């Protein structure tokens, strides 16, 4: 059986490398991923850990309704779990979440169409304030994004962070119930979970995907508990980042802070007799589903309705879709739109900017300030540039249902992504995937992971207001053939490597490890492992 698995895994790796070289085989689908998992991990339970849950429950009269939560990570992994099945452990944060679970805090997901189990973990107010708002979002988030927001380091937050990471790890170990398991941990909220899992069950394979950038060592070293974070992360068998730059920054941080053998060539760290592979895996979206959704007659009708409601019939529409977060460059975007209307006055009255802003982390003052700033900008631009039919800036603050969001992608003549720093940015990929008629243009910040792959977008720095205004103008007036040609190439890229390819690449890397001889305790001449997982580069 091992030999069969070894052969299958080698085949998958060859397929991944061929896909990187752009020469087929066809992309992974939900079904082919599920098939692959049945063949390659039949003997292990898949357990996902993340802070955010994919669905939360709300009261609705006497009943309950399930809401699919926004956010790149949950949207992507929900598709994956639907394909693979397993258990997803996450913080139960919905107002009626407790009413929806069974005696073991479990609920089948997606609600009404169950394909996997959601195990909810309850956090009290103190845990939430320290672990989530405190250490994760006031220390690690600003530390990892180069946006000049100063991180706050509080001992009590750090203590809560450790305690909650331990609770997630205990839940994973309990769900594994003594069986072989593969635990796939998500993001910067859970940097220490692998360490606690391995303390209890060294045999469980553990991988962590870090969805945000990793800073260079100069920036990272200000974190008072930096060594603990690095040690916790090195308990993983595989560590994933979106792009090679972030993976290399991580290796540099380890070299600087810890006694370890860092092999930059193979992208591996040996420490205390164990090895961690560090790899770039560029996340993506369910491009096929998005394309199909965009083509549904009801989507087209909804897009027409939005145009009518806001009197956008004679307008070009620029779109922004973001969590209201200071990393997304919202002020820079509004300033760019203002400059566009000043510098190219022919657009006044003929252009509308629709910004969908999902409220996020509003318990933190920096995030409330983002909301205030976009409201002020909206008012300012609408006062300064009135439009006969309706407002020039339409600000929609709220969490739309995904099916309500796609018509906006469909109707936009231009989508703007102006992040000051972003691990990947899924909005860019979703917009491209949801433009099957090729009628659209993407203006994209070079400080996103997505810019490495989506090179045919109009790539422009959000810090350069003139260039931003000029690029938006050029993208809007470019000949239709150029717009279509660029969008065709962008769509090919997103369709060729979708969210299921991403998952397959991560899981295949972990599965490959099961076949390797464990490394002896770190020694300068330690032999290479039996097989080396492939280094997967984002394609440009
Ligand atoms: C983190 C990293 C990385 C937005 N508004 C609504 C809505 N959304 C969805 C979008 C998209 C997601 O939220 C946003 O994803 P991003 O990738 O742009 O950004 P983050 O939330 O910061 O995600 C990021 C990502 O993790 C994945 O690894 O790309 O770099 O920061 O999917 O569609 N969804 C719904 N209603 C909305 O109103 N349903």
Coordinates of C-alpha atoms and ligand atoms in Angstrom, one line a residue:
X1 CA 0.0 0.0 0.0
X2 CA 2.9 2.3 0.9
X3 CA 4.4 1.7 -2.5
X4 CA 1.1 2.5 -4.3
X5 CA 0.8 5.7 -2.3
X6 CA 4.4 6.6 -3.0
X7 CA 3.7 6.1 -6.8
X8 CA 0.5 8.2 -6.6
X9 CA 2.2 10.9 -4.7
X10 CA 5.1 11.1 -7.2
X11 CA 2.5 11.2 -10.0
X12 CA 0.7 14.1 -8.3
X13 CA 3.9 16.0 -7.9
X14 CA 4.8 15.5 -11.6
X15 CA 1.3 16.8 -12.5
X16 CA 1.8 19.8 -10.3
X17 CA 5.2 20.5 -11.9
X18 CA 3.7 20.1 -15.4
X19 CA 0.9 22.5 -14.5
X20 CA 3.5 25.0 -13.3
X21 CA 5.1 24.8 -16.7
X22 CA 1.7 25.5 -18.2
X23 CA 1.4 22.2 -19.9
X24 CA -1.7 20.5 -18.4
X25 CA -3.1 18.2 -17.1
X26 CA -6.4 19.9 -16.5
X27 CA -7.0 21.8 -13.3
X28 CA -8.2 20.1 -10.1
X29 CA -11.9 20.0 -9.6
X30 CA -13.9 19.6 -6.4
X31 CA -14.6 16.0 -7.5
X32 CA -11.0 15.1 -8.5
X33 CA -9.7 16.5 -5.2
X34 CA -12.2 14.4 -3.3
X35 CA -11.1 11.4 -5.4
X36 CA -7.5 12.2 -4.7
X37 CA -8.1 12.4 -1.0
X38 CA -9.9 9.1 -0.9
X39 CA -7.0 7.5 -2.7
X40 CA -4.2 9.2 -0.8
X41 CA -5.4 9.9 2.7
X42 CA -8.0 7.1 3.3
X43 CA -6.4 6.3 6.6
X44 CA -6.4 9.7 8.2
X45 CA -9.1 12.1 9.4
X46 CA -8.8 15.6 8.1
X47 CA -9.2 18.3 10.8
X48 CA -9.1 22.0 10.0
X49 CA -8.5 24.6 12.7
X50 CA -9.3 28.2 12.3
X51 CA -10.4 31.1 14.4
X52 CA -13.3 32.1 12.2
X53 CA -16.1 29.7 11.5
X54 CA -17.5 29.2 8.0
X55 CA -21.1 29.6 9.1
X56 CA -22.7 31.2 12.1
X57 CA -26.3 31.1 13.3
X58 CA -28.7 33.9 13.9
X59 CA -32.2 34.0 15.4
X60 CA -35.0 34.6 13.0
X61 CA -38.3 34.8 14.8
X62 CA -38.7 31.4 16.5
X63 CA -36.2 29.7 14.2
X64 CA -32.5 29.9 13.3
X65 CA -30.8 30.9 10.1
X66 CA -27.2 30.1 9.1
X67 CA -25.1 32.8 7.6
X68 CA -22.0 32.1 5.5
X69 CA -19.3 34.3 6.8
X70 CA -17.2 36.7 4.6
X71 CA -13.5 36.5 4.6
X72 CA -11.0 35.0 2.2
X73 CA -10.0 32.1 4.4
X74 CA -13.4 30.8 5.3
X75 CA -14.9 31.2 1.8
X76 CA -11.9 29.2 0.3
X77 CA -11.9 26.4 2.9
X78 CA -15.6 25.9 2.9
X79 CA -15.3 24.8 -0.7
X80 CA -12.4 22.5 0.3
X81 CA -14.2 20.9 3.2
X82 CA -17.3 20.4 1.1
X83 CA -15.1 18.4 -1.3
X84 CA -13.2 16.4 1.3
X85 CA -15.4 16.1 4.4
X86 CA -13.9 16.0 7.9
X87 CA -14.1 18.2 11.1
X88 CA -13.6 21.9 11.2
X89 CA -12.9 23.4 14.7
X90 CA -13.6 27.1 15.0
X91 CA -14.7 29.8 17.4
X92 CA -18.5 29.8 17.7
X93 CA -19.1 33.5 17.5
X94 CA -22.7 33.8 16.2
X95 CA -25.5 35.0 18.5
X96 CA -27.4 31.8 18.2
X97 CA -24.5 29.4 17.6
X98 CA -25.1 27.6 20.9
X99 CA -28.7 26.8 19.9
X100 CA -27.6 25.1 16.7
X101 CA -25.1 22.6 18.1
X102 CA -25.5 19.1 19.5
X103 CA -24.3 18.0 22.9
X104 CA -20.8 17.8 21.6
X105 CA -20.8 21.3 20.2
X106 CA -21.1 20.0 16.7
X107 CA -23.2 21.1 13.7
X108 CA -23.4 19.7 10.2
X109 CA -22.3 22.0 7.4
X110 CA -23.2 23.5 5.1
X111 CA -26.5 23.9 6.8
X112 CA -29.2 22.1 4.9
X113 CA -26.6 20.3 2.6
X114 CA -24.3 18.7 5.1
X115 CA -20.9 17.6 3.9
X116 CA -18.6 18.1 7.0
X117 CA -18.8 18.7 10.7
X118 CA -18.3 22.1 12.3
X119 CA -17.1 21.7 16.0
X120 CA -17.6 25.0 17.8
X121 CA -15.3 26.2 20.5
X122 CA -16.6 28.8 22.9
X123 CA -14.4 31.7 24.1
X124 CA -15.4 34.0 26.9
X125 CA -15.0 37.8 26.7
X126 CA -11.6 37.8 28.3
X127 CA -10.2 35.2 26.0
X128 CA -11.6 36.9 23.0
X129 CA -10.2 40.3 24.0
X130 CA -6.8 39.0 24.8
X131 CA -6.3 36.3 22.1
X132 CA -8.2 37.7 19.2
X133 CA -8.5 41.5 19.5
X134 CA -5.3 41.8 21.5
X135 CA -2.5 39.5 20.4
X136 CA -3.7 38.4 17.0
X137 CA -5.2 41.7 15.7
X138 CA -3.3 44.4 17.6
X139 CA 0.1 42.7 17.7
X140 CA 0.6 40.1 14.9
X141 CA -1.6 41.7 12.2
X142 CA 0.1 45.1 12.2
X143 CA 3.5 43.5 12.8
X144 CA 3.1 41.4 9.6
X145 CA 1.7 44.1 7.3
X146 CA 4.0 46.9 6.4
X147 CA 1.4 49.7 6.7
X148 CA 2.9 51.8 9.5
X149 CA 0.4 50.9 12.2
X150 CA 2.3 50.3 15.4
X151 CA 1.7 46.9 16.9
X152 CA 0.7 46.7 20.6
X153 CA 2.4 44.1 22.8
X154 CA 0.6 43.2 26.1
X155 CA 1.7 40.4 28.3
X156 CA -1.9 39.6 29.3
X157 CA -2.8 39.3 25.6
X158 CA 0.1 37.0 24.9
X159 CA -1.0 34.8 27.9
X160 CA -4.5 34.5 26.5
X161 CA -3.2 33.8 23.1
X162 CA -1.2 30.8 24.4
X163 CA -4.2 29.6 26.4
X164 CA -6.6 29.7 23.5
X165 CA -4.1 28.1 21.2
X166 CA -3.9 25.3 23.7
X167 CA -7.6 24.9 23.7
X168 CA -7.8 24.7 19.9
X169 CA -5.0 22.0 20.0
X170 CA -6.9 20.0 22.7
X171 CA -10.0 20.1 20.6
X172 CA -8.1 18.8 17.6
X173 CA -6.6 16.0 19.6
X174 CA -10.0 15.1 21.0
X175 CA -11.5 15.1 17.5
X176 CA -8.7 12.8 16.3
X177 CA -9.7 10.4 19.1
X178 CA -6.6 8.3 19.0
X179 CA -6.9 7.8 15.2
X180 CA -4.3 8.9 12.6
X181 CA -5.1 12.4 11.6
X182 CA -3.9 15.3 9.4
X183 CA -4.5 18.7 11.0
X184 CA -4.5 21.7 8.8
X185 CA -4.2 24.9 10.8
X186 CA -5.2 28.3 9.5
X187 CA -3.5 31.6 10.0
X188 CA -1.9 33.9 12.5
X189 CA -4.4 33.3 15.2
X190 CA -3.1 29.8 15.8
X191 CA 0.7 30.0 15.5
X192 CA 1.2 27.9 18.6
X193 CA -1.4 25.2 18.1
X194 CA 0.9 22.7 16.3
X195 CA 3.3 22.7 19.2
X196 CA 0.6 21.7 21.7
X197 CA -0.8 19.1 19.3
X198 CA 2.6 17.5 18.9
X199 CA 3.2 17.5 22.6
X200 CA 0.1 15.3 23.0
X201 CA 0.2 13.4 19.7
X202 CA 3.6 13.5 18.0
X203 CA 2.3 11.2 15.3
X204 CA -0.3 13.6 14.0
X205 CA 0.7 15.3 10.8
X206 CA 0.3 19.1 11.1
X207 CA 0.5 21.9 8.6
X208 CA -0.1 25.6 9.1
X209 CA -1.0 28.0 6.3
X210 CA -0.2 31.6 7.1
X211 CA -2.6 33.8 5.1
X212 CA -1.0 37.1 5.7
X213 CA 2.5 38.4 4.8
X214 CA 5.6 37.4 6.9
X215 CA 7.7 40.5 7.5
X216 CA 11.5 40.7 7.1
X217 CA 13.5 39.9 10.2
X218 CA 14.2 43.6 11.0
X219 CA 10.4 44.1 11.5
X220 CA 9.8 40.7 13.1
X221 CA 12.4 41.1 15.8
X222 CA 10.5 43.8 17.8
X223 CA 8.0 41.1 18.9
X224 CA 8.9 40.3 22.5
X225 CA 7.8 36.7 22.2
X226 CA 9.1 36.2 18.7
X227 CA 11.2 33.1 19.5
X228 CA 8.1 31.4 21.1
X229 CA 6.1 32.1 17.9
X230 CA 8.8 30.7 15.7
X231 CA 9.3 27.7 17.9
X232 CA 5.5 27.1 17.9
X233 CA 5.4 27.3 14.1
X234 CA 8.3 25.0 13.7
X235 CA 6.3 22.2 15.3
X236 CA 4.4 22.0 12.0
X237 CA 5.6 19.5 9.4
X238 CA 4.7 21.9 6.6
X239 CA 4.4 25.7 6.8
X240 CA 2.7 27.5 3.9
X241 CA 2.8 31.1 2.7
X242 CA 1.2 32.7 -0.3
X243 CA 4.5 33.7 -2.0
X244 CA 8.1 32.8 -1.9
X245 CA 9.1 36.2 -0.5
X246 CA 7.1 35.6 2.7
X247 CA 8.5 32.0 3.0
X248 CA 12.1 33.4 2.6
X249 CA 11.4 36.2 5.2
X250 CA 10.3 33.4 7.6
X251 CA 13.5 31.5 7.0
X252 CA 15.5 34.6 7.6
X253 CA 13.6 35.3 10.9
X254 CA 14.4 31.7 12.1
X255 CA 18.1 32.1 11.1
X256 CA 18.3 35.3 13.1
X257 CA 16.4 34.3 16.2
X258 CA 17.0 30.5 16.7
X259 CA 19.7 27.9 16.8
X260 CA 18.5 25.9 13.8
X261 CA 19.8 24.6 10.5
X262 CA 18.0 26.6 7.8
X263 CA 18.3 25.1 4.4
X264 CA 17.3 27.9 2.0
X265 CA 18.0 25.8 -1.0
X266 CA 15.4 23.1 0.0
X267 CA 13.3 25.6 2.0
X268 CA 13.5 23.5 5.2
X269 CA 14.4 24.0 8.8
X270 CA 15.9 21.3 11.0
X271 CA 15.7 21.8 14.7
X272 CA 15.7 19.5 17.7
X273 CA 15.7 16.4 15.4
X274 CA 12.7 17.4 13.4
X275 CA 12.2 19.1 10.0
X276 CA 9.7 21.7 8.9
X277 CA 9.2 22.3 5.1
X278 CA 8.5 25.9 4.3
X279 CA 6.6 26.4 1.0
X280 CA 4.8 29.0 -1.1
X281 CA 1.3 27.9 -2.1
X282 CA -0.6 30.7 -3.8
X283 CA -4.2 30.5 -2.7
X284 CA -7.0 30.9 -5.2
X285 CA -10.8 30.8 -5.6
X286 CA -13.4 28.4 -6.9
X287 CA -13.1 30.1 -10.3
X288 CA -15.4 27.8 -12.2
X289 CA -18.2 28.2 -9.7
X290 CA -17.8 32.0 -9.7
X291 CA -17.8 32.1 -13.5
X292 CA -21.0 29.9 -13.6
X293 CA -22.7 32.1 -10.9
X294 CA -21.8 35.2 -12.9
X295 CA -23.5 33.8 -16.0
X296 CA -26.8 32.8 -14.3
X297 CA -29.7 34.8 -15.7
X298 CA -30.6 35.9 -12.2
X299 CA -27.1 37.4 -11.7
X300 CA -27.4 39.3 -15.0
X301 CA -30.8 40.5 -13.9
X302 CA -29.6 41.5 -10.5
X303 CA -26.7 43.5 -12.1
X304 CA -29.2 45.3 -14.3
X305 CA -31.4 46.0 -11.3
X306 CA -28.5 47.6 -9.4
X307 CA -27.7 49.8 -12.4
X308 CA -31.3 50.9 -12.6
X309 CA -31.6 51.5 -8.8
X310 CA -28.6 53.7 -8.7
X311 CA -29.2 55.2 -12.1
X312 CA -25.9 53.9 -13.4
X313 CA -27.1 53.3 -17.0
X314 CA -24.9 56.0 -18.6
X315 CA -22.0 55.6 -16.2
X316 CA -18.8 53.7 -16.0
X317 CA -18.7 51.8 -12.7
X318 CA -15.6 51.4 -10.6
X319 CA -15.9 48.8 -7.8
X320 CA -14.1 48.2 -4.5
X321 CA -14.9 45.2 -2.2
X322 CA -13.1 45.0 1.1
X323 CA -13.3 44.3 4.8
X324 CA -13.0 47.8 6.3
X325 CA -9.3 47.3 7.2
X326 CA -6.4 49.7 7.3
X327 CA -4.3 47.4 5.1
X328 CA -6.7 47.7 2.2
X329 CA -5.6 51.2 1.2
X330 CA -9.2 52.6 1.2
X331 CA -8.2 56.3 1.8
X332 CA -5.6 55.9 -1.0
X333 CA -8.3 54.5 -3.3
X334 CA -10.8 57.4 -2.6
X335 CA -8.0 59.9 -3.1
X336 CA -7.2 58.3 -6.4
X337 CA -10.9 58.5 -7.5
X338 CA -10.9 62.2 -6.4
X339 CA -7.8 62.8 -8.5
X340 CA -9.3 60.9 -11.5
X341 CA -12.3 63.2 -11.4
X342 CA -10.2 66.3 -11.0
X343 CA -7.6 65.4 -13.7
X344 CA -10.1 64.0 -16.2
X345 CA -13.1 66.2 -15.7
X346 CA -14.9 64.5 -18.6
X347 CA -15.7 61.7 -16.1
X348 CA -17.7 64.0 -13.8
X349 CA -21.3 62.9 -14.0
X350 CA -20.3 59.9 -16.1
X351 CA -18.6 57.8 -13.5
X352 CA -19.7 56.1 -10.3
X353 CA -17.7 54.4 -7.6
X354 CA -19.4 51.6 -5.7
X355 CA -17.6 50.6 -2.5
X356 CA -18.7 47.5 -0.6
X357 CA -17.2 47.7 2.9
X358 CA -17.7 44.8 5.3
X359 CA -17.4 46.0 8.9
X360 CA -14.5 44.2 10.5
X361 CA -12.9 44.1 14.0
X362 CA -15.0 47.1 15.1
X363 CA -14.0 46.6 18.7
X364 CA -10.6 48.2 17.8
X365 CA -10.3 52.0 17.4
X366 CA -8.1 51.7 14.3
X367 CA -10.9 49.8 12.5
X368 CA -13.6 52.2 13.6
X369 CA -11.5 54.9 12.1
X370 CA -11.4 53.1 8.7
X371 CA -15.2 53.2 8.7
X372 CA -15.3 56.8 9.6
X373 CA -12.8 57.7 7.0
X374 CA -14.7 56.0 4.1
X375 CA -17.9 57.7 5.2
X376 CA -16.2 61.1 5.2
X377 CA -14.7 60.4 1.8
X378 CA -18.0 59.4 0.4
X379 CA -19.7 62.6 1.6
X380 CA -16.8 64.7 0.4
X381 CA -16.7 63.3 -3.1
X382 CA -20.5 63.3 -3.4
X383 CA -20.6 67.0 -2.4
X384 CA -17.8 67.9 -4.7
X385 CA -18.8 65.9 -7.7
X386 CA -22.6 65.7 -7.9
X387 CA -24.2 63.5 -10.6
X388 CA -27.6 64.1 -12.0
X389 CA -28.9 60.5 -11.8
X390 CA -27.6 59.5 -8.3
X391 CA -24.6 59.7 -6.1
X392 CA -21.1 59.5 -7.6
X393 CA -20.0 57.4 -4.7
X394 CA -22.2 54.5 -3.4
X395 CA -21.0 53.2 -0.1
X396 CA -22.6 49.9 0.9
X397 CA -21.6 49.0 4.4
X398 CA -22.5 45.5 5.3
X399 CA -21.9 41.8 4.7
X400 CA -23.7 40.8 1.5
X401 CA -24.6 37.3 0.8
X402 CA -22.2 35.9 -1.8
X403 CA -24.9 35.7 -4.4
X404 CA -25.6 39.3 -3.9
X405 CA -22.0 40.2 -4.3
X406 CA -21.4 38.5 -7.7
X407 CA -23.7 40.9 -9.6
X408 CA -21.5 43.8 -8.5
X409 CA -18.5 42.0 -9.9
X410 CA -20.5 41.4 -13.1
X411 CA -21.5 45.0 -13.6
X412 CA -18.2 46.7 -12.7
X413 CA -16.3 48.2 -15.6
X414 CA -13.3 48.3 -13.4
X415 CA -12.4 46.7 -10.1
X416 CA -9.8 48.4 -7.8
X417 CA -7.6 46.6 -5.3
X418 CA -5.4 49.1 -3.6
X419 CA -4.0 47.1 -0.6
X420 CA -0.9 48.6 1.1
X421 CA 0.1 45.1 1.9
X422 CA -1.9 41.9 1.4
X423 CA -1.0 38.2 1.6
X424 CA -2.9 37.4 -1.5
X425 CA -6.2 39.3 -2.0
X426 CA -9.0 37.1 -3.2
X427 CA -11.2 39.9 -4.4
X428 CA -8.9 40.4 -7.3
X429 CA -9.2 36.8 -8.3
X430 CA -12.9 36.6 -7.7
X431 CA -13.5 39.6 -9.9
X432 CA -11.6 38.1 -12.7
X433 CA -13.3 34.7 -12.3
X434 CA -16.7 36.5 -12.3
X435 CA -16.1 38.3 -15.6
X436 CA -16.8 35.6 -18.1
X437 CA -17.8 38.1 -20.8
X438 CA -14.2 39.6 -20.5
X439 CA -15.8 43.0 -20.1
X440 CA -13.9 44.4 -17.2
X441 CA -10.5 45.7 -16.0
X442 CA -8.5 45.2 -12.9
X443 CA -6.4 47.9 -11.2
X444 CA -4.2 46.0 -8.7
X445 CA -1.7 47.0 -6.1
X446 CA 1.8 45.5 -6.5
X447 CA 1.8 44.9 -2.7
X448 CA -0.6 42.0 -2.9
X449 CA 0.4 38.4 -3.4
X450 CA -2.1 38.3 -6.3
X451 CA 0.0 40.8 -8.3
X452 CA 2.7 38.1 -8.8
X453 CA 0.3 36.0 -10.8
X454 CA -2.1 38.7 -12.3
X455 CA 0.6 40.5 -14.2
X456 CA -1.8 41.6 -17.0
X457 CA -3.8 43.7 -14.6
X458 CA -3.1 47.5 -14.5
X459 CA -0.5 47.2 -11.7
X460 CA -0.2 50.5 -9.8
X461 CA 1.0 51.6 -6.4
X462 CA -1.7 53.0 -4.1
X463 CA 0.9 55.4 -2.7
X464 CA 1.2 57.1 -6.1
X465 CA -2.1 59.1 -6.4
X466 CA -1.3 60.4 -9.9
X467 CA -0.4 57.0 -11.3
X468 CA -3.5 55.5 -9.6
X469 CA -5.7 58.1 -11.3
X470 CA -4.0 57.8 -14.6
X471 CA -4.1 54.0 -14.5
X472 CA -7.9 54.0 -13.7
X473 CA -8.4 56.4 -16.6
X474 CA -6.3 54.3 -19.0
X475 CA -8.1 51.1 -17.9
X476 CA -11.4 52.7 -18.6
X477 CA -10.6 54.1 -22.0
X478 CA -8.4 51.3 -23.3
X479 CA -9.6 49.9 -26.6
X480 CA -12.1 47.1 -26.1
X481 CA -9.7 44.6 -27.7
X482 CA -7.0 45.4 -25.2
X483 CA -9.4 45.2 -22.2
X484 CA -10.6 41.8 -23.5
X485 CA -7.2 40.5 -24.2
X486 CA -5.9 41.4 -20.7
X487 CA -9.0 39.9 -19.0
X488 CA -8.7 36.7 -21.1
X489 CA -5.1 36.2 -19.9
X490 CA -6.1 37.0 -16.3
X491 CA -9.0 34.6 -16.4
X492 CA -6.8 31.8 -17.8
X493 CA -4.5 32.3 -14.9
X494 CA -7.2 32.1 -12.3
X495 CA -9.0 29.2 -14.0
X496 CA -5.8 27.2 -14.4
X497 CA -4.9 27.3 -10.7
X498 CA -8.0 27.3 -8.5
X499 CA -8.7 26.7 -4.8
X500 CA -8.7 22.9 -5.3
X501 CA -5.2 23.0 -6.9
X502 CA -4.0 25.0 -3.8
X503 CA -5.5 22.4 -1.5
X504 CA -4.1 19.5 -3.5
X505 CA -0.6 21.0 -3.5
X506 CA -0.7 21.6 0.3
X507 CA -2.1 18.1 1.1
X508 CA 0.2 16.4 -1.4
X509 CA 3.2 18.0 0.3
X510 CA 2.1 16.7 3.7
X511 CA 1.2 13.2 2.4
X512 CA 4.6 13.0 0.7
X513 CA 6.2 13.5 4.2
X514 CA 4.6 10.3 5.5
X515 CA 6.9 8.5 3.2
X516 CA 10.1 10.1 4.5
X517 CA 12.5 8.8 7.0
X518 CA 12.6 11.1 10.0
X519 CA 15.7 13.2 10.2
X520 CA 18.3 12.4 12.8
X521 CA 19.0 15.1 15.4
X522 CA 20.4 18.1 13.6
X523 CA 23.9 17.5 12.4
X524 CA 25.9 19.5 9.9
X525 CA 25.9 16.5 7.4
X526 CA 22.4 15.3 7.9
X527 CA 21.3 13.3 4.7
X528 CA 18.6 14.6 2.4
X529 CA 15.2 13.1 3.1
X530 CA 13.9 10.3 0.9
X531 CA 11.8 12.7 -1.2
X532 CA 11.8 16.4 -1.4
X533 CA 8.4 18.1 -1.7
X534 CA 8.3 20.3 -4.8
X535 CA 8.8 24.0 -4.5
X536 CA 5.6 25.5 -6.0
X537 CA 6.1 29.0 -7.4
X538 CA 3.2 31.2 -8.3
X539 CA 3.2 31.6 -12.0
X540 CA 3.3 35.0 -13.5
Ligands
LIG1 C1 -6.9 37.2 4.3 C2 -5.6 37.9 3.8 C3 -5.7 36.5 1.7 C4 -16.0 40.7 0.9 N1 -17.2 41.4 1.1 C5 -18.1 40.5 1.1 C6 -17.5 39.2 1.0 N2 -16.2 39.4 0.9 C7 -15.3 38.3 0.7 C8 -14.6 38.4 -0.6 C9 -13.4 37.6 -0.4 C10 -13.1 37.9 1.0 O1 -14.2 38.5 1.6 C11 -11.9 38.9 1.2 O2 -10.7 38.2 1.0 P1 -9.3 38.9 0.8 O3 -8.4 37.9 0.3 O4 -9.5 40.1 -0.2 O5 -9.0 39.6 2.2 P2 -8.9 39.1 3.8 O6 -10.2 39.0 4.4 O7 -8.0 40.2 4.4 O8 -8.2 37.7 3.8 C12 -5.6 37.9 2.3 C13 -6.9 35.8 2.3 O9 -6.9 35.8 3.8 C14 -6.9 34.3 1.9 O10 -5.8 33.7 2.2 O11 -6.0 36.6 0.3 O12 -4.4 38.5 1.9 O13 -5.6 39.2 4.3 O14 -13.6 36.3 -0.6 O15 -15.5 37.8 -1.6 N3 -18.2 38.1 1.0 C15 -19.5 38.1 1.2 N4 -20.2 39.3 1.4 C16 -19.5 40.5 1.3 O16 -20.1 41.6 1.5 N5 -20.2 37.0 1.3

